[in-house]
Amino acid sequence: MTIDRNELASRLTALTRDLILIPTTDSRPAERERCLEFIQNHIEGLEEVSIQSYESNGYRSLVAGPQSPSSPDILMCGHIDVIEHPDPDSYHSTIRDGRIYGPGAGDMKGADAVMLELFRTLHAKHPGLSLGLALTSDEERGGADGVRFLIEEVGLRAGIVIVPDGGSLNEITIEEKGVLHLRVRRHGHSAHGARPWLGTNALQLLLERVTALQSYFSVNWPIETDAGQGHWYPTCSLTIVETPNHSPNRIPSEAAATLDIRFPPPHTFGSMLDDIAKILGPDCHLEPLMTAQPCHLDPDPLFCEITESITGSPARLIRAAGASDSRFFRQAGIPVNLSRPLVGNLHGEDEWLDIESMVTYYQICQAYIEQKLSLT
Ligand SMILES: [Zn+2]
């Protein structure tokens, strides 16, 4: 099928911009519902396609596919949620220099538009096609009520999954680091700020241990400023420090710090937690908030070949510091093709998506699906 690139570009651009206009943030469940309704309208009425809706703890997901959509040969998977921006009016887009700028343009409403159009077009052309689509609404907060729920509790399976939420047009992710979001608490004893000898300063003692932990990381795994090595070593970022104390003249009796720790194999969540507990010492109470093991994605060589032939340049297999919903598919043994259009400034106010690359990505996925399912 020859695709008119210009027509496809304008269709995908319009759909992406419509999706960006719906502020599907964590604090706005009604907008997330509205977005899923909009999506459902877009793919309704296709022959031999069923659409199921699932909900877990207020987070809804849509799964569409052939009559029994629980295990299509190829599943396309995305999320509709976007991160919260301080300015509630920032959820719209502009077009400049061949790019769509706007919150969620790159992560991942442009990719959602590609999957919706592909799903519609291919099912209209080949009724009964073994191609599924899963869209969740909680990826930015960890995916427990989205992809994890669909895999572990609904029993969703697939031959292979296309997840356009990592890598780049010519960069296919083969490995992702593991994640440990850890809250560390320290208790002490409050006293007047003028008489520190009467108290035990929980905040100060906590920060001493956290500083010791950070030097443990920087001595063992110094941060490389150039990404030549792919930053393939453990990192520890201090992201939140809290104390219930609001008085400048009171020594706090409680304090908590939150750390975002990332690690490649052979480290595991268990081995990292053991190391960290030793450095922080027995007086710190550790509470893991979110954990994920590092994982290998096992992409299909055919997807890499098609990427190369359509873009005319080599596909690089890369390792990623960030994690995606892919890990839940891997836990069920399902291989993942993780790449996407050209995007930038993700989660920033000027997040963008390159329109031409969105069309190219569409063509890559279409060719892959057609060859894999022997439609050509
Ligand atoms: Zn994402």
Coordinates of C-alpha atoms and ligand atoms in Angstrom, one line a residue:
M1 CA 0.0 0.0 0.0
T2 CA 1.4 3.4 -0.9
I3 CA 0.9 6.0 1.7
D4 CA 0.6 9.6 0.9
R5 CA 3.1 10.9 3.4
N6 CA 1.6 14.4 3.5
E7 CA -1.9 13.2 4.1
L8 CA -0.7 10.8 6.8
A9 CA 1.4 13.5 8.4
S10 CA -1.6 15.8 8.6
R11 CA -3.9 13.1 10.0
L12 CA -1.4 12.1 12.7
T13 CA -0.7 15.7 13.6
A14 CA -4.3 16.5 14.0
L15 CA -4.9 13.4 16.2
T16 CA -1.8 14.1 18.3
R17 CA -2.9 17.7 18.9
D18 CA -6.4 16.6 19.9
L19 CA -5.0 14.2 22.4
I20 CA -2.6 16.8 23.9
L21 CA -5.7 19.1 24.5
I22 CA -7.0 16.6 27.0
P23 CA -5.0 17.1 30.2
T24 CA -4.8 13.5 31.2
T25 CA -2.8 14.0 34.5
D26 CA -2.9 12.0 37.6
S27 CA -5.0 14.6 39.4
R28 CA -7.7 14.7 36.7
P29 CA -9.4 11.3 36.5
A30 CA -12.4 12.8 34.5
E31 CA -10.0 14.0 31.8
R32 CA -8.4 10.6 31.6
E33 CA -11.9 9.1 31.1
R34 CA -12.7 11.6 28.4
C35 CA -9.5 10.8 26.6
L36 CA -10.2 7.0 26.6
E37 CA -13.7 7.7 25.4
F38 CA -12.3 9.8 22.5
I39 CA -10.0 6.9 21.7
Q40 CA -12.7 4.4 21.9
N41 CA -14.8 6.5 19.4
H42 CA -11.8 6.5 17.1
I43 CA -11.5 2.7 16.9
E44 CA -15.2 1.7 17.2
G45 CA -17.2 0.1 14.4
L46 CA -14.4 -2.0 13.0
E47 CA -15.4 -5.5 11.9
E48 CA -14.3 -8.4 14.1
V49 CA -12.8 -6.1 16.7
S50 CA -13.7 -6.1 20.3
I51 CA -12.9 -3.4 22.8
Q52 CA -12.7 -4.2 26.5
S53 CA -12.3 -1.8 29.3
Y54 CA -10.6 -2.6 32.7
E55 CA -10.3 -0.6 35.8
S56 CA -7.9 -0.9 38.8
N57 CA -7.9 1.6 41.7
G58 CA -9.5 4.3 39.5
Y59 CA -7.1 3.8 36.5
R60 CA -8.9 2.6 33.4
S61 CA -7.2 0.7 30.5
L62 CA -8.6 -0.1 27.0
V63 CA -7.7 -3.4 25.3
A64 CA -8.8 -3.8 21.7
G65 CA -8.2 -6.5 19.2
P66 CA -9.5 -9.5 17.4
Q67 CA -12.6 -11.1 18.9
S68 CA -10.7 -12.8 21.7
P69 CA -8.1 -10.0 22.4
S70 CA -6.4 -11.7 25.3
S71 CA -3.5 -13.0 23.2
P72 CA -2.9 -11.3 19.7
D73 CA 0.2 -12.2 17.8
I74 CA 1.3 -8.5 17.9
L75 CA 0.2 -6.1 20.6
M76 CA 0.8 -2.3 20.4
C77 CA 0.9 -0.7 23.9
G78 CA 0.9 2.9 25.1
H79 CA -0.2 5.1 27.9
I80 CA -2.4 8.2 27.7
D81 CA -1.4 9.8 31.0
V82 CA 1.0 12.8 31.1
I83 CA 2.9 14.4 33.9
E84 CA 1.5 17.3 35.9
H85 CA 2.7 20.8 35.0
P86 CA 2.4 23.7 37.5
D87 CA 0.5 25.8 34.9
P88 CA -2.9 24.1 34.3
D89 CA -3.3 26.0 31.0
S90 CA -0.2 24.5 29.4
Y91 CA -2.0 21.5 27.9
H92 CA -2.1 22.6 24.2
S93 CA 0.3 22.5 21.3
T94 CA 2.0 24.6 18.7
I95 CA 3.7 23.6 15.5
R96 CA 7.1 25.0 14.7
D97 CA 10.0 23.8 12.4
G98 CA 8.3 20.5 11.6
R99 CA 7.6 19.7 15.2
I100 CA 4.6 19.5 17.5
Y101 CA 5.4 21.2 20.8
G102 CA 3.2 20.5 23.9
P103 CA 3.0 18.4 27.1
G104 CA 2.9 14.8 26.2
A105 CA 3.7 15.3 22.5
G106 CA 6.7 13.0 22.8
D107 CA 5.7 11.0 25.9
M108 CA 3.6 9.7 24.3
K109 CA 0.5 11.1 22.6
G110 CA 2.2 11.3 19.2
A111 CA 3.0 7.6 19.4
D112 CA -0.6 6.9 20.6
A113 CA -1.9 8.6 17.5
V114 CA 0.4 6.4 15.3
M115 CA -0.9 3.3 17.0
L116 CA -4.6 4.4 16.8
E117 CA -4.3 5.1 13.1
L118 CA -2.4 1.8 12.4
F119 CA -5.0 -0.1 14.4
R120 CA -7.9 1.4 12.5
T121 CA -6.3 1.2 9.0
L122 CA -5.0 -2.3 9.3
H123 CA -8.1 -3.8 10.9
A124 CA -10.3 -2.1 8.2
K125 CA -8.0 -3.6 5.5
H126 CA -7.6 -7.1 7.1
P127 CA -10.7 -7.9 9.2
G128 CA -9.8 -10.5 11.9
L129 CA -6.1 -9.5 12.0
S130 CA -4.2 -10.7 15.1
L131 CA -3.2 -7.2 16.1
G132 CA -4.1 -5.8 19.5
L133 CA -3.9 -2.4 21.2
A134 CA -3.6 -1.7 24.9
L135 CA -3.8 1.8 26.3
T136 CA -3.3 2.4 30.0
S137 CA -3.5 5.6 32.1
D138 CA -1.0 5.2 35.0
E139 CA 2.5 4.7 33.3
E140 CA 3.9 7.9 34.8
R141 CA 3.1 6.7 38.3
G142 CA 4.6 3.2 37.8
G143 CA 2.1 1.1 35.8
A144 CA 0.9 -1.1 38.7
D145 CA -2.8 -0.4 37.8
G146 CA -2.2 -0.4 34.0
V147 CA 0.2 -2.9 32.3
R148 CA 1.0 -4.8 35.5
F149 CA -2.7 -5.2 36.2
L150 CA -3.5 -6.3 32.6
I151 CA -0.7 -8.9 32.6
E152 CA -1.0 -10.3 36.1
E153 CA -4.7 -10.0 36.8
V154 CA -6.5 -9.8 33.5
G155 CA -4.1 -12.3 31.9
L156 CA -3.3 -10.3 28.8
R157 CA -0.6 -12.0 26.6
A158 CA 0.8 -11.4 23.1
G159 CA 3.4 -13.0 20.8
I160 CA 5.3 -9.7 20.8
V161 CA 4.7 -6.1 21.9
I162 CA 5.4 -2.8 20.3
V163 CA 6.0 -0.2 23.0
P164 CA 6.8 3.3 21.5
D165 CA 7.9 4.7 24.8
G166 CA 11.7 4.6 24.7
G167 CA 14.7 4.5 22.4
S168 CA 14.5 6.6 19.2
L169 CA 13.7 6.2 15.5
N170 CA 17.0 4.3 14.9
E171 CA 17.7 3.3 18.5
I172 CA 16.0 0.1 19.7
T173 CA 16.3 -0.5 23.4
I174 CA 17.6 -3.9 24.4
E175 CA 18.1 -3.4 28.1
E176 CA 16.6 -1.2 30.8
K177 CA 18.0 -0.5 34.3
G178 CA 16.2 -1.6 37.4
V179 CA 14.5 0.9 39.7
L180 CA 14.4 1.3 43.5
H181 CA 12.4 4.2 44.8
L182 CA 13.2 4.2 48.5
R183 CA 11.9 6.3 51.4
V184 CA 14.4 6.5 54.3
R185 CA 13.1 7.5 57.7
R186 CA 15.0 8.5 60.8
H187 CA 13.6 9.1 64.3
G188 CA 15.1 11.4 66.9
H189 CA 14.1 13.4 69.9
S190 CA 12.8 17.0 69.7
A191 CA 14.3 19.8 71.7
H192 CA 14.6 23.6 71.6
G193 CA 16.9 24.8 68.8
A194 CA 19.0 26.7 71.4
R195 CA 19.7 23.6 73.4
P196 CA 20.8 21.0 70.9
W197 CA 22.4 18.9 73.7
L198 CA 18.9 18.0 74.9
G199 CA 17.7 16.5 71.6
T200 CA 18.5 14.1 68.8
N201 CA 18.2 15.9 65.4
A202 CA 16.5 13.4 63.1
L203 CA 17.0 15.5 60.0
Q204 CA 20.7 16.1 60.6
L205 CA 21.4 12.4 61.3
L206 CA 19.4 11.3 58.3
L207 CA 21.3 13.7 56.0
E208 CA 24.6 12.5 57.3
R209 CA 23.7 8.9 56.4
V210 CA 22.3 10.0 53.0
T211 CA 25.5 11.9 52.3
A212 CA 27.5 8.8 53.2
L213 CA 25.4 6.7 50.8
Q214 CA 25.9 9.2 48.0
S215 CA 29.7 9.1 48.4
Y216 CA 29.5 5.3 48.4
F217 CA 27.8 5.5 44.9
S218 CA 30.2 8.2 43.6
V219 CA 33.3 6.3 44.8
N220 CA 32.1 2.9 43.4
W221 CA 30.4 4.2 40.3
P222 CA 31.6 7.7 39.4
I223 CA 29.1 9.5 37.2
E224 CA 30.5 9.9 33.6
T225 CA 29.7 13.1 32.0
D226 CA 30.0 11.8 28.5
A227 CA 27.4 9.2 27.6
G228 CA 29.9 7.1 25.6
Q229 CA 29.6 4.2 28.1
G230 CA 25.8 4.6 28.1
H231 CA 25.9 5.5 31.9
W232 CA 25.6 1.7 32.5
Y233 CA 26.3 1.7 36.3
P234 CA 24.2 2.3 39.4
T235 CA 23.1 5.8 40.3
C236 CA 21.4 7.4 43.3
S237 CA 19.5 10.7 43.2
L238 CA 18.1 12.4 46.3
T239 CA 14.7 13.6 45.2
I240 CA 12.7 14.6 48.3
V241 CA 13.6 15.6 51.9
E242 CA 10.8 16.0 54.4
T243 CA 10.3 16.8 58.1
P244 CA 7.0 17.5 59.8
N245 CA 8.8 20.3 61.7
H246 CA 7.8 23.9 60.8
S247 CA 9.6 25.8 63.6
P248 CA 13.0 27.3 63.0
N249 CA 13.8 27.0 66.7
R250 CA 12.8 23.3 67.1
I251 CA 15.0 20.3 66.6
P252 CA 13.0 17.8 64.4
S253 CA 12.2 14.4 65.9
E254 CA 11.4 12.9 62.5
A255 CA 12.7 13.2 59.0
A256 CA 12.4 11.3 55.7
A257 CA 14.4 11.3 52.5
T258 CA 13.3 9.8 49.1
L259 CA 15.9 8.3 46.8
D260 CA 15.6 7.3 43.1
I261 CA 18.1 4.5 42.6
R262 CA 18.8 2.9 39.2
F263 CA 20.9 -0.1 38.5
P264 CA 22.0 -2.4 35.6
P265 CA 22.5 -6.2 35.9
P266 CA 24.1 -8.1 37.6
H267 CA 22.7 -5.9 40.4
T268 CA 19.2 -6.8 41.5
F269 CA 16.7 -4.9 43.6
G270 CA 17.6 -7.2 46.6
S271 CA 21.4 -6.8 46.3
M272 CA 21.0 -3.0 46.0
L273 CA 18.7 -2.8 49.0
D274 CA 21.2 -4.9 51.1
D275 CA 24.1 -2.7 50.1
I276 CA 22.1 0.5 50.9
A277 CA 20.9 -0.8 54.2
K278 CA 24.5 -1.5 55.3
I279 CA 25.6 2.0 54.4
L280 CA 22.6 3.8 56.0
G281 CA 23.0 1.8 59.2
P282 CA 20.5 0.3 61.7
D283 CA 18.9 3.6 62.8
C284 CA 17.4 4.3 59.4
H285 CA 14.1 2.7 58.5
L286 CA 13.8 1.7 54.8
E287 CA 10.6 1.6 52.8
P288 CA 10.8 0.6 49.1
L289 CA 8.0 2.6 47.3
M290 CA 8.5 1.1 43.8
T291 CA 10.9 -1.5 42.6
A292 CA 11.7 -3.1 39.2
Q293 CA 14.4 -5.5 38.2
P294 CA 16.7 -4.6 35.3
C295 CA 15.5 -6.3 32.2
H296 CA 16.5 -7.5 28.7
L297 CA 13.9 -6.7 26.1
D298 CA 14.7 -9.3 23.4
P299 CA 13.5 -7.2 20.3
D300 CA 12.7 -9.0 17.1
P301 CA 15.6 -8.9 14.5
L302 CA 12.9 -8.4 11.8
F303 CA 11.9 -5.1 13.5
C304 CA 15.6 -3.9 13.4
E305 CA 15.9 -4.9 9.7
I306 CA 12.7 -3.1 8.7
T307 CA 13.8 0.0 10.7
E308 CA 17.1 0.0 8.7
S309 CA 15.5 -0.5 5.3
I310 CA 12.8 2.2 5.8
T311 CA 15.0 4.8 7.4
G312 CA 18.0 4.0 5.2
S313 CA 20.4 4.1 8.2
P314 CA 21.7 1.6 10.7
A315 CA 19.6 0.7 13.8
R316 CA 21.6 0.9 17.0
L317 CA 20.8 -1.4 19.9
I318 CA 20.9 0.7 23.0
R319 CA 20.7 0.4 26.8
A320 CA 18.4 2.7 28.7
A321 CA 18.8 4.3 32.1
G322 CA 15.0 4.8 32.4
A323 CA 12.4 2.1 32.9
S324 CA 9.2 1.6 31.0
D325 CA 6.1 -0.6 31.2
S326 CA 8.1 -3.1 29.1
R327 CA 9.3 -4.8 32.2
F328 CA 5.8 -6.2 33.0
F329 CA 5.7 -7.8 29.5
R330 CA 9.2 -9.3 30.1
Q331 CA 8.1 -10.8 33.4
A332 CA 5.5 -12.7 31.4
G333 CA 8.2 -13.7 28.9
I334 CA 6.8 -11.5 26.1
P335 CA 9.5 -9.9 23.8
V336 CA 9.3 -6.1 23.3
N337 CA 10.2 -3.8 20.4
L338 CA 11.0 -0.5 22.1
S339 CA 11.7 2.5 19.8
R340 CA 9.8 5.6 18.8
P341 CA 9.7 8.7 16.6
L342 CA 12.2 11.5 17.3
V343 CA 11.2 13.4 20.5
G344 CA 12.8 15.7 23.0
N345 CA 12.6 17.7 26.2
L346 CA 10.4 15.0 27.7
H347 CA 8.4 16.2 30.7
G348 CA 9.5 19.8 30.0
E349 CA 7.2 22.6 29.0
D350 CA 8.7 22.6 25.5
E351 CA 8.4 18.8 25.0
W352 CA 8.4 18.0 21.2
L353 CA 7.8 15.4 18.6
D354 CA 9.2 15.5 15.0
I355 CA 6.3 15.1 12.5
E356 CA 8.3 13.5 9.7
S357 CA 9.7 10.9 12.0
M358 CA 6.2 10.1 13.3
V359 CA 5.2 9.2 9.7
T360 CA 8.4 7.1 9.3
Y361 CA 7.7 5.3 12.5
Y362 CA 4.2 4.6 11.3
Q363 CA 5.6 3.0 8.1
I364 CA 8.1 0.9 10.1
C365 CA 5.4 -0.5 12.3
Q366 CA 3.1 -1.1 9.4
A367 CA 5.7 -2.9 7.4
Y368 CA 6.7 -5.0 10.5
I369 CA 3.1 -5.9 11.2
E370 CA 2.3 -6.8 7.6
Q371 CA 5.5 -9.0 7.2
K372 CA 5.2 -10.6 10.6
L373 CA 1.6 -11.5 10.1
S374 CA 2.3 -12.5 6.4
L375 CA -0.1 -10.0 5.0
T376 CA 2.1 -9.0 2.0
Ligands
ZN1 ZN 6.0 7.3 28.7

